[in-house]
CSV table of C-alpha atoms in Angstrom, one decimal:
chain,number,residue,atom,x,y,z
A,1,MET,CA,-23.1,-67.4,-35.0
A,2,ASN,CA,-20.8,-64.4,-35.6
A,3,LYS,CA,-19.4,-62.4,-32.8
A,4,ASN,CA,-21.8,-59.5,-33.0
A,5,ARG,CA,-24.8,-61.8,-33.0
A,6,LEU,CA,-23.3,-63.7,-30.1
A,7,ILE,CA,-22.9,-60.5,-28.1
A,8,ALA,CA,-26.4,-59.3,-28.9
A,9,ALA,CA,-27.9,-62.6,-27.8
A,10,THR,CA,-25.9,-62.7,-24.6
A,11,ALA,CA,-26.8,-59.1,-23.9
A,12,MET,CA,-30.5,-60.0,-24.3
A,13,ALA,CA,-30.3,-62.9,-21.9
A,14,GLY,CA,-28.5,-60.7,-19.4
A,15,ALA,CA,-31.1,-58.0,-19.7
A,16,MET,CA,-33.9,-60.4,-19.1
A,17,ALA,CA,-32.3,-61.4,-15.9
A,18,LEU,CA,-31.6,-57.8,-15.1
A,19,LEU,CA,-35.2,-56.5,-15.5
A,20,ALA,CA,-37.4,-59.4,-14.5
A,21,PRO,CA,-37.5,-58.8,-10.8
A,22,ARG,CA,-38.5,-55.1,-11.0
A,23,ALA,CA,-42.2,-56.0,-11.5
A,24,GLN,CA,-42.7,-57.1,-7.9
A,25,ALA,CA,-45.5,-55.0,-6.7
A,26,GLY,CA,-45.3,-54.2,-3.0
A,27,GLY,CA,-41.6,-53.4,-3.2
A,28,PHE,CA,-42.0,-50.2,-5.2
A,29,LEU,CA,-45.7,-49.3,-4.7
A,30,LEU,CA,-45.7,-46.3,-2.4
A,31,GLN,CA,-48.9,-46.2,-0.2
A,32,GLU,CA,-47.7,-43.1,1.6
A,33,GLN,CA,-49.6,-40.5,-0.5
A,34,SER,CA,-51.4,-38.8,2.5
A,35,GLN,CA,-49.5,-38.0,5.7
A,36,LEU,CA,-52.8,-37.8,7.5
A,37,GLU,CA,-54.1,-41.2,6.3
A,38,ILE,CA,-50.9,-42.9,7.4
A,39,GLY,CA,-52.0,-42.2,11.0
A,40,ARG,CA,-55.1,-44.4,10.5
A,41,ALA,CA,-53.5,-46.9,8.2
A,42,PHE,CA,-55.4,-45.6,5.2
A,43,SER,CA,-58.7,-46.8,6.7
A,44,GLY,CA,-60.3,-43.4,5.7
A,45,ALA,CA,-59.1,-43.6,2.1
A,46,ALA,CA,-62.0,-43.0,-0.4
A,47,ALA,CA,-64.6,-42.2,2.3
A,48,ALA,CA,-63.0,-39.5,4.5
A,49,ALA,CA,-62.0,-36.0,3.2
A,50,ASP,CA,-60.1,-34.1,5.8
A,51,ASP,CA,-57.7,-32.4,3.4
A,52,PRO,CA,-56.9,-32.3,-0.3
A,53,SER,CA,-54.8,-35.5,-0.2
A,54,ALA,CA,-58.1,-37.4,-0.4
A,55,LEU,CA,-57.9,-36.6,-4.1
A,56,PHE,CA,-55.4,-39.4,-4.6
A,57,TYR,CA,-57.8,-42.1,-3.4
A,58,ASN,CA,-61.1,-40.7,-4.6
A,59,PRO,CA,-61.6,-37.5,-6.6
A,60,ALA,CA,-65.2,-37.2,-5.5
A,61,ALA,CA,-64.1,-36.8,-1.9
A,62,ILE,CA,-62.9,-33.2,-2.4
A,63,THR,CA,-66.6,-32.1,-2.6
A,64,ASP,CA,-66.5,-32.2,1.2
A,65,LEU,CA,-63.8,-29.5,1.4
A,66,PRO,CA,-64.8,-25.8,1.6
A,67,GLY,CA,-63.0,-22.9,0.0
A,68,ILE,CA,-59.5,-23.3,-1.4
A,69,GLN,CA,-57.2,-25.7,0.4
A,70,LEU,CA,-53.5,-26.7,0.0
A,71,SER,CA,-51.9,-29.7,1.7
A,72,THR,CA,-48.2,-30.3,1.4
A,73,GLY,CA,-45.9,-32.7,3.3
A,74,ALA,CA,-43.5,-35.6,3.3
A,75,THR,CA,-43.0,-39.0,4.7
A,76,LEU,CA,-39.7,-40.2,5.9
A,77,LEU,CA,-39.1,-44.0,5.5
A,78,PHE,CA,-36.5,-45.8,7.6
A,79,ILE,CA,-36.2,-49.2,5.9
A,80,ASP,CA,-34.3,-52.1,7.5
A,81,SER,CA,-33.7,-54.9,4.9
A,82,HIS,CA,-31.3,-57.8,4.9
A,83,GLN,CA,-30.5,-60.8,2.8
A,84,ARG,CA,-29.2,-64.1,4.2
A,85,ASP,CA,-27.3,-66.5,1.8
A,86,LEU,CA,-28.8,-69.9,1.8
A,87,GLY,CA,-26.4,-71.4,-0.6
A,88,THR,CA,-26.0,-69.3,-3.8
A,89,THR,CA,-24.0,-71.1,-6.5
A,90,ARG,CA,-22.7,-70.7,-10.0
A,91,THR,CA,-22.2,-73.5,-12.6
A,92,GLY,CA,-19.9,-73.2,-15.5
A,93,PRO,CA,-20.1,-74.8,-18.9
A,94,GLY,CA,-19.2,-78.4,-19.6
A,95,ALA,CA,-17.6,-80.3,-16.8
A,96,THR,CA,-16.9,-77.2,-14.7
A,97,PRO,CA,-18.1,-78.0,-11.2
A,98,THR,CA,-20.7,-76.0,-9.3
A,99,GLN,CA,-19.1,-73.5,-6.9
A,100,ALA,CA,-20.4,-71.3,-4.1
A,101,VAL,CA,-20.6,-67.7,-5.2
A,102,GLY,CA,-19.5,-66.4,-1.8
A,103,GLY,CA,-19.4,-62.8,-0.7
A,104,GLY,CA,-21.1,-60.7,2.0
A,105,ASN,CA,-24.8,-60.2,2.7
A,106,GLY,CA,-24.8,-56.9,0.8
A,107,GLY,CA,-25.7,-54.8,3.8
A,108,ASN,CA,-28.9,-52.8,4.1
A,109,PRO,CA,-29.3,-51.7,0.5
A,110,PHE,CA,-31.6,-48.7,1.3
A,111,ALA,CA,-30.5,-45.2,2.2
A,112,PRO,CA,-30.8,-44.4,5.9
A,113,VAL,CA,-33.7,-42.1,5.2
A,114,VAL,CA,-36.0,-42.2,2.2
A,115,PRO,CA,-38.2,-39.1,1.7
A,116,VAL,CA,-41.6,-39.3,-0.1
A,117,PRO,CA,-43.0,-35.8,-0.7
A,118,THR,CA,-46.5,-35.0,-1.8
A,119,SER,CA,-48.6,-31.9,-2.5
A,120,PHE,CA,-52.4,-31.6,-3.2
A,121,ALA,CA,-54.8,-28.7,-3.6
A,122,SER,CA,-58.6,-28.3,-4.0
A,123,ALA,CA,-60.8,-25.4,-4.9
A,124,ARG,CA,-64.6,-25.0,-4.6
A,125,LEU,CA,-65.8,-23.2,-7.7
A,126,SER,CA,-69.5,-23.3,-7.0
A,127,ASP,CA,-72.1,-25.0,-4.8
A,128,ARG,CA,-71.7,-28.1,-7.0
A,129,LEU,CA,-68.2,-28.0,-8.7
A,130,TRP,CA,-64.7,-28.5,-7.3
A,131,LEU,CA,-61.3,-28.8,-8.9
A,132,GLY,CA,-58.3,-30.7,-7.5
A,133,PHE,CA,-54.6,-30.9,-8.3
A,134,GLY,CA,-52.0,-33.3,-7.0
A,135,LEU,CA,-48.3,-34.1,-7.3
A,136,SER,CA,-47.1,-37.4,-6.0
A,137,ALA,CA,-44.7,-40.4,-6.5
A,138,PRO,CA,-47.0,-43.5,-6.4
A,139,PHE,CA,-44.2,-45.9,-7.4
A,140,GLY,CA,-40.5,-45.8,-6.4
A,141,LEU,CA,-37.5,-47.8,-5.3
A,142,LYS,CA,-33.8,-47.1,-4.8
A,143,LEU,CA,-31.4,-49.6,-3.4
A,144,ARG,CA,-27.7,-50.5,-3.8
A,145,TYR,CA,-26.0,-53.6,-2.5
A,146,GLU,CA,-22.3,-53.8,-1.5
A,147,ASP,CA,-19.9,-54.8,-4.2
A,148,ASP,CA,-19.2,-58.3,-2.8
A,149,PHE,CA,-22.9,-59.1,-2.4
A,150,PHE,CA,-23.6,-62.9,-2.8
A,151,GLY,CA,-26.6,-62.1,-4.9
A,152,ARG,CA,-24.8,-59.7,-7.3
A,153,TYR,CA,-25.7,-61.8,-10.3
A,154,ASP,CA,-29.4,-61.2,-9.4
A,155,SER,CA,-29.1,-57.5,-8.7
A,156,THR,CA,-26.7,-54.8,-7.5
A,157,TYR,CA,-28.5,-51.5,-8.0
A,158,SER,CA,-32.1,-50.4,-8.6
A,159,ASN,CA,-33.5,-47.0,-9.1
A,160,LEU,CA,-37.2,-46.5,-10.1
A,161,LEU,CA,-38.8,-43.1,-9.9
A,162,THR,CA,-42.3,-42.0,-10.9
A,163,LEU,CA,-43.8,-38.5,-10.8
A,164,ASP,CA,-47.5,-38.3,-11.1
A,165,GLY,CA,-49.5,-35.1,-11.8
A,166,GLN,CA,-53.2,-35.4,-11.2
A,167,MET,CA,-56.0,-33.0,-12.3
A,168,SER,CA,-59.5,-33.9,-11.3
A,169,ALA,CA,-62.9,-32.4,-10.9
A,170,GLY,CA,-65.6,-33.2,-8.3
A,171,TYR,CA,-69.3,-32.6,-8.9
A,172,ARG,CA,-72.2,-32.9,-6.4
A,173,LEU,CA,-75.2,-34.4,-8.1
A,174,ASN,CA,-77.3,-33.7,-5.0
A,175,ASP,CA,-76.8,-33.5,-1.3
A,176,ALA,CA,-76.3,-37.3,-1.1
A,177,ILE,CA,-74.1,-38.2,-4.1
A,178,ALA,CA,-71.0,-36.7,-5.6
A,179,ILE,CA,-68.9,-37.9,-8.5
A,180,GLY,CA,-65.4,-37.1,-9.6
A,181,GLY,CA,-62.8,-37.9,-12.3
A,182,GLY,CA,-59.8,-36.6,-14.1
A,183,ILE,CA,-56.4,-37.5,-15.7
A,184,ASN,CA,-53.0,-38.5,-14.5
A,185,LEU,CA,-49.8,-37.4,-16.3
A,186,GLN,CA,-47.0,-39.8,-15.2
A,187,TYR,CA,-43.3,-39.8,-15.8
A,188,ILE,CA,-41.2,-42.9,-15.1
A,189,TYR,CA,-37.5,-43.4,-14.9
A,190,GLY,CA,-35.6,-46.5,-14.2
A,191,LYS,CA,-32.0,-47.6,-13.9
A,192,LEU,CA,-31.1,-51.2,-13.1
A,193,THR,CA,-27.7,-52.9,-12.9
A,194,SER,CA,-26.4,-56.4,-12.0
A,195,ALA,CA,-23.2,-58.4,-12.3
A,196,MET,CA,-22.5,-61.2,-14.8
A,197,PRO,CA,-20.3,-64.2,-13.9
A,198,ALA,CA,-16.8,-64.3,-15.3
A,199,LEU,CA,-16.3,-66.8,-18.1
A,200,THR,CA,-13.4,-68.4,-16.3
A,201,PRO,CA,-13.0,-69.3,-12.6
A,202,GLY,CA,-11.3,-66.5,-10.7
A,203,GLY,CA,-11.9,-64.1,-13.6
A,204,THR,CA,-13.4,-60.6,-13.3
A,205,ASP,CA,-17.2,-60.3,-13.3
A,206,GLY,CA,-18.8,-58.4,-16.0
A,207,HIS,CA,-21.8,-56.1,-15.6
A,208,ASN,CA,-24.9,-54.9,-17.4
A,209,SER,CA,-27.2,-52.0,-16.9
A,210,MET,CA,-30.2,-50.4,-18.4
A,211,LYS,CA,-31.7,-46.9,-18.0
A,212,ALA,CA,-34.9,-45.7,-19.7
A,213,ASP,CA,-37.8,-43.4,-19.2
A,214,ASP,CA,-41.2,-42.5,-20.5
A,215,VAL,CA,-44.3,-40.2,-20.0
A,216,SER,CA,-47.8,-41.5,-20.3
A,217,LEU,CA,-51.4,-40.8,-19.3
A,218,GLY,CA,-53.9,-42.5,-17.1
A,219,TRP,CA,-57.3,-41.5,-15.5
A,220,ASN,CA,-59.1,-41.5,-12.2
A,221,ALA,CA,-62.7,-41.6,-11.1
A,222,GLY,CA,-64.8,-41.9,-7.9
A,223,VAL,CA,-68.1,-41.6,-6.1
A,224,LEU,CA,-68.9,-40.4,-2.6
A,225,ILE,CA,-72.3,-41.3,-1.0
A,226,ARG,CA,-73.5,-39.5,2.1
A,227,LEU,CA,-76.0,-41.6,4.1
A,228,PRO,CA,-78.0,-40.6,7.1
A,229,HIS,CA,-76.3,-40.1,10.5
A,230,ASP,CA,-73.1,-38.9,8.8
A,231,VAL,CA,-72.2,-42.2,7.3
A,232,ARG,CA,-70.0,-41.9,4.2
A,233,VAL,CA,-69.3,-44.6,1.6
A,234,GLY,CA,-66.6,-43.8,-1.0
A,235,LEU,CA,-65.3,-45.7,-4.1
A,236,GLY,CA,-62.2,-44.5,-5.9
A,237,TYR,CA,-60.4,-45.9,-9.0
A,238,ARG,CA,-57.0,-45.1,-10.5
A,239,SER,CA,-56.4,-46.7,-13.9
A,240,ARG,CA,-53.5,-48.7,-15.3
A,241,ILE,CA,-50.9,-46.7,-17.0
A,242,LYS,CA,-49.1,-48.2,-20.0
A,243,HIS,CA,-45.5,-47.0,-20.5
A,244,GLU,CA,-43.2,-47.6,-23.4
A,245,LEU,CA,-39.8,-47.1,-21.8
A,246,LYS,CA,-37.0,-46.1,-24.2
A,247,GLY,CA,-33.3,-45.8,-23.3
A,248,ASP,CA,-29.9,-47.4,-23.4
A,249,TYR,CA,-28.5,-50.8,-22.4
A,250,HIS,CA,-24.8,-51.2,-21.5
A,251,TRP,CA,-23.0,-54.6,-21.5
A,252,GLU,CA,-19.4,-55.2,-20.4
A,253,LEU,CA,-17.5,-58.5,-20.0
A,254,GLY,CA,-13.9,-59.5,-20.5
A,255,GLY,CA,-12.8,-56.2,-22.0
A,256,THR,CA,-15.7,-56.2,-24.5
A,257,ILE,CA,-18.1,-53.3,-24.2
A,258,LYS,CA,-21.3,-52.9,-26.1
A,259,ASP,CA,-24.1,-50.4,-26.0
A,260,PHE,CA,-27.6,-50.9,-27.5
A,261,GLY,CA,-30.8,-48.9,-27.7
A,262,VAL,CA,-33.7,-50.7,-25.9
A,263,ARG,CA,-37.4,-50.2,-25.4
A,264,SER,CA,-39.7,-52.0,-23.1
A,265,PRO,CA,-43.5,-51.8,-22.6
A,266,ILE,CA,-44.5,-51.8,-18.9
A,267,THR,CA,-48.0,-51.5,-17.4
A,268,LEU,CA,-48.3,-50.1,-13.9
A,269,PRO,CA,-51.3,-51.5,-12.1
A,270,ASP,CA,-54.7,-50.1,-11.5
A,271,MET,CA,-56.1,-49.6,-8.0
A,272,LEU,CA,-59.6,-49.7,-6.6
A,273,THR,CA,-60.4,-48.4,-3.1
A,274,LEU,CA,-63.7,-48.9,-1.2
A,275,GLY,CA,-64.1,-47.1,2.2
A,276,ILE,CA,-66.7,-46.5,4.8
A,277,SER,CA,-66.7,-43.9,7.6
A,278,ALA,CA,-69.3,-43.9,10.4
A,279,PRO,CA,-69.6,-42.0,13.7
A,280,LEU,CA,-69.7,-43.9,17.0
A,281,ASP,CA,-70.6,-40.8,18.9
A,282,THR,CA,-70.3,-37.1,18.4
A,283,ARG,CA,-66.5,-37.2,18.8
A,284,THR,CA,-65.5,-40.6,17.5
A,285,LYS,CA,-65.5,-42.2,14.1
A,286,VAL,CA,-64.7,-45.7,12.9
A,287,MET,CA,-63.3,-46.3,9.4
A,288,ILE,CA,-62.7,-49.3,7.3
A,289,SER,CA,-61.2,-49.6,3.8
A,290,GLY,CA,-60.3,-52.3,1.3
A,291,ARG,CA,-58.1,-51.9,-1.8
A,292,TYR,CA,-57.6,-54.0,-4.9
A,293,TYR,CA,-54.3,-53.8,-6.9
A,294,GLY,CA,-54.3,-55.1,-10.5
A,295,TRP,CA,-50.7,-56.4,-10.5
A,296,SER,CA,-51.6,-59.2,-12.9
A,297,SER,CA,-51.0,-56.5,-15.6
A,298,PHE,CA,-47.4,-57.6,-15.2
A,299,ASP,CA,-47.9,-60.9,-17.0
A,300,ALA,CA,-44.6,-60.6,-18.9
A,301,LEU,CA,-41.8,-58.3,-19.8
A,302,LYS,CA,-40.9,-57.7,-23.4
A,303,LEU,CA,-37.6,-56.2,-24.5
A,304,HIS,CA,-36.8,-54.9,-27.9
A,305,PHE,CA,-33.2,-54.1,-28.8
A,306,SER,CA,-31.9,-51.7,-31.5
A,307,THR,CA,-30.0,-54.7,-32.9
A,308,GLY,CA,-33.3,-56.4,-33.9
A,309,SER,CA,-33.2,-58.9,-31.1
A,310,SER,CA,-36.1,-59.3,-28.7
A,311,GLY,CA,-37.2,-61.4,-25.8
A,312,ARG,CA,-39.9,-62.2,-23.3
A,313,ARG,CA,-40.0,-63.3,-19.7
A,314,ASP,CA,-43.2,-64.3,-18.0
A,315,PHE,CA,-44.0,-63.0,-14.5
A,316,ASN,CA,-47.5,-64.4,-13.7
A,317,TYR,CA,-48.0,-61.9,-10.9
A,318,ARG,CA,-51.2,-62.1,-9.0
A,319,ASP,CA,-53.7,-59.4,-8.2
A,320,SER,CA,-53.4,-58.3,-4.6
A,321,TRP,CA,-55.4,-56.6,-1.9
A,322,SER,CA,-55.2,-54.8,1.5
A,323,VAL,CA,-57.7,-54.2,4.3
A,324,SER,CA,-57.5,-51.6,7.1
A,325,ALA,CA,-59.5,-50.4,10.0
A,326,GLY,CA,-59.1,-47.3,12.2
A,327,LEU,CA,-60.5,-45.0,14.8
A,328,GLU,CA,-60.4,-41.2,15.1
A,329,ARG,CA,-61.4,-39.1,18.0
A,330,THR,CA,-61.8,-35.3,18.3
A,331,VAL,CA,-60.3,-34.6,21.7
A,332,THR,CA,-60.7,-30.8,21.7
A,333,ASP,CA,-61.7,-28.2,19.1
A,334,ARG,CA,-58.1,-28.1,18.1
A,335,LEU,CA,-56.8,-31.7,18.6
A,336,THR,CA,-57.8,-34.9,16.8
A,337,VAL,CA,-56.1,-38.2,17.4
A,338,ARG,CA,-56.3,-41.4,15.3
A,339,GLY,CA,-54.9,-44.9,15.0
A,340,GLY,CA,-55.2,-47.9,12.7
A,341,ALA,CA,-54.0,-51.2,11.4
A,342,MET,CA,-53.7,-52.7,7.9
A,343,PHE,CA,-52.8,-56.0,6.3
A,344,ASP,CA,-51.3,-55.7,2.8
A,345,ARG,CA,-50.8,-58.9,0.8
A,346,THR,CA,-47.7,-59.2,-1.4
A,347,PRO,CA,-48.5,-59.8,-5.1
A,348,THR,CA,-45.2,-61.5,-5.7
A,349,ASN,CA,-45.1,-65.0,-7.2
A,350,ALA,CA,-42.7,-67.4,-5.5
A,351,ALA,CA,-41.2,-68.4,-8.9
A,352,PHE,CA,-40.0,-64.8,-9.5
A,353,LEU,CA,-38.8,-63.5,-6.1
A,354,SER,CA,-35.6,-61.5,-6.3
A,355,THR,CA,-33.2,-59.6,-4.1
A,356,ARG,CA,-33.9,-56.6,-6.4
A,357,VAL,CA,-37.2,-55.9,-4.7
A,358,PRO,CA,-37.3,-57.4,-1.2
A,359,ASP,CA,-40.9,-58.0,-0.3
A,360,GLY,CA,-43.4,-60.0,1.7
A,361,ASP,CA,-46.9,-59.7,3.2
A,362,ARG,CA,-47.0,-56.5,5.3
A,363,THR,CA,-48.8,-55.7,8.5
A,364,TRP,CA,-49.2,-52.0,9.5
A,365,ALA,CA,-49.7,-50.4,12.9
A,366,SER,CA,-50.0,-46.6,13.0
A,367,GLY,CA,-51.1,-43.6,14.9
A,368,GLY,CA,-51.3,-39.9,14.4
A,369,LEU,CA,-52.8,-36.5,15.2
A,370,SER,CA,-54.0,-33.3,13.7
A,371,TYR,CA,-53.7,-30.0,15.5
A,372,ARG,CA,-55.4,-26.8,14.3
A,373,LEU,CA,-52.9,-24.0,14.7
A,374,ASN,CA,-55.5,-21.3,13.8
A,375,GLY,CA,-58.6,-20.9,11.7
A,376,HIS,CA,-56.6,-21.4,8.5
A,377,MET,CA,-53.9,-23.9,9.2
A,378,THR,CA,-53.7,-27.5,10.5
A,379,LEU,CA,-50.6,-29.6,11.3
A,380,ASN,CA,-50.9,-33.4,10.7
A,381,ALA,CA,-48.3,-35.8,12.0
A,382,SER,CA,-48.2,-39.6,11.9
A,383,TYR,CA,-46.1,-42.6,12.8
A,384,ALA,CA,-46.3,-46.2,11.4
A,385,HIS,CA,-44.4,-49.4,11.8
A,386,VAL,CA,-44.6,-52.0,9.1
A,387,PHE,CA,-43.8,-55.7,9.8
A,388,ILE,CA,-42.7,-57.5,6.6
A,389,ALA,CA,-42.9,-61.3,6.5
A,390,LYS,CA,-39.7,-63.2,5.7
A,391,GLN,CA,-39.5,-64.6,2.2
A,392,ASP,CA,-37.2,-67.3,0.8
A,393,LEU,CA,-36.2,-67.1,-2.8
A,394,LEU,CA,-34.6,-69.6,-5.1
A,395,ARG,CA,-34.1,-68.4,-8.7
A,396,THR,CA,-31.9,-69.7,-11.4
A,397,ASP,CA,-30.6,-67.4,-14.2
A,398,SER,CA,-28.8,-68.4,-17.4
A,399,PHE,CA,-26.0,-66.3,-18.9
A,400,TYR,CA,-24.3,-66.5,-22.3
A,401,THR,CA,-25.0,-68.7,-25.2
A,402,PRO,CA,-23.8,-72.3,-25.8
A,403,PRO,CA,-21.2,-73.7,-25.4
A,404,ALA,CA,-20.3,-70.9,-22.9
A,405,THR,CA,-23.6,-71.1,-21.0
A,406,MET,CA,-23.3,-70.4,-17.2
A,407,MET,CA,-26.0,-70.8,-14.6
A,408,THR,CA,-26.4,-69.0,-11.3
A,409,THR,CA,-28.7,-70.0,-8.6
A,410,THR,CA,-29.5,-67.4,-6.0
A,411,SER,CA,-30.8,-68.8,-2.7
A,412,ALA,CA,-31.6,-66.3,0.0
A,413,ARG,CA,-33.9,-65.3,2.8
A,414,SER,CA,-35.2,-61.7,2.9
A,415,SER,CA,-36.2,-60.0,6.1
A,416,GLY,CA,-37.0,-56.5,7.1
A,417,ASN,CA,-39.3,-53.8,8.5
A,418,VAL,CA,-40.1,-50.2,8.0
A,419,ASP,CA,-40.6,-47.2,10.3
A,420,MET,CA,-42.1,-44.0,9.0
A,421,LEU,CA,-42.6,-40.5,10.2
A,422,ALA,CA,-45.0,-38.3,8.3
A,423,ALA,CA,-46.0,-34.6,8.6
A,424,SER,CA,-48.0,-32.2,6.5
A,425,VAL,CA,-49.5,-28.8,6.8
A,426,THR,CA,-53.0,-28.0,5.4
A,427,ALA,CA,-53.8,-24.4,4.7
A,428,ARG,CA,-57.4,-23.1,4.1
A,429,PHE,CA,-58.3,-19.9,2.3
């Protein structure tokens, strides 16, 4: 094998290790698309329509909103995440003994505050027809470990951003049934880096990185059924979105630097939400919701380099689900309070866990309120705490081609939790 082919093959192997962990669902799926819904742990998603953010979960729900409405706000995430080394090692070629990688725990890789902004609008055009528009970030992740992180051969930096523009219409078939649907225009950008072990003991680590982006289309649909006694049943669907990311791959080791073009098809999952809202009395409502996430769309990652090389890594992620329940009470004509809880199962497969996307089963507890400032404006505020189950990972990655093959085994325990503060303002015209 000549030098260029050797470098290309090595780069491909490094890139597979670099990108494989990014497909772990809960870690970069952002639930927080409605600051109001956070307060009841999304138990009202699909069935309740208090403001235009209902559009994200069920486009038919906006048929409950009079006039023209605009809701804009942000959620602040305070993420505490830590990795504990359980014996991470590297093994060199031939008779080179296995050695401990060593290093620190990487610190908390997340920024002190992570903002998630959203904006939604709805307009009633007639007695039967509504239009809705939304701007959100349904998937996202940004974390950076310290330079001496023991898991640096698994990951050092991850930045995934999506921007989703939604345009939907809602239509009342009659007083009991409304339907809705529309399109989603989605932009995705990703940059991922990791270290590569030095070829000789005590040598300087190499590193590789990839950055790429794409724009693609998806669709959304929903139905809202109004039953007697003010009971509402809603069903909302957001489709998978297939992206063909294109960008650059950089590889650097032992003074050799190479840059390649790369493309990678990635499918973000679909989501189905079923919700029920029912009054307990004239001032109190109970809400329950269940959601399905089609993360099995991440069956494998395929990389295609401009050199002609390509590769595949299987994920075998499982579809996932969440369930939530909440209560809401109108205290006065101006003040409404709410609370809720949710269990959100991680879709990650134990064979593919990574420090790049720390994740585990999540349990939510939340509360919030809405206060009507005047006849045209309402303030929504929410707080939630998310308990994330500890997860152990044990993954082995191979670097370089024979006879220089090196193996790293990352053994770690991930732990963490999230606090969030959310606020939005809804204006009605």
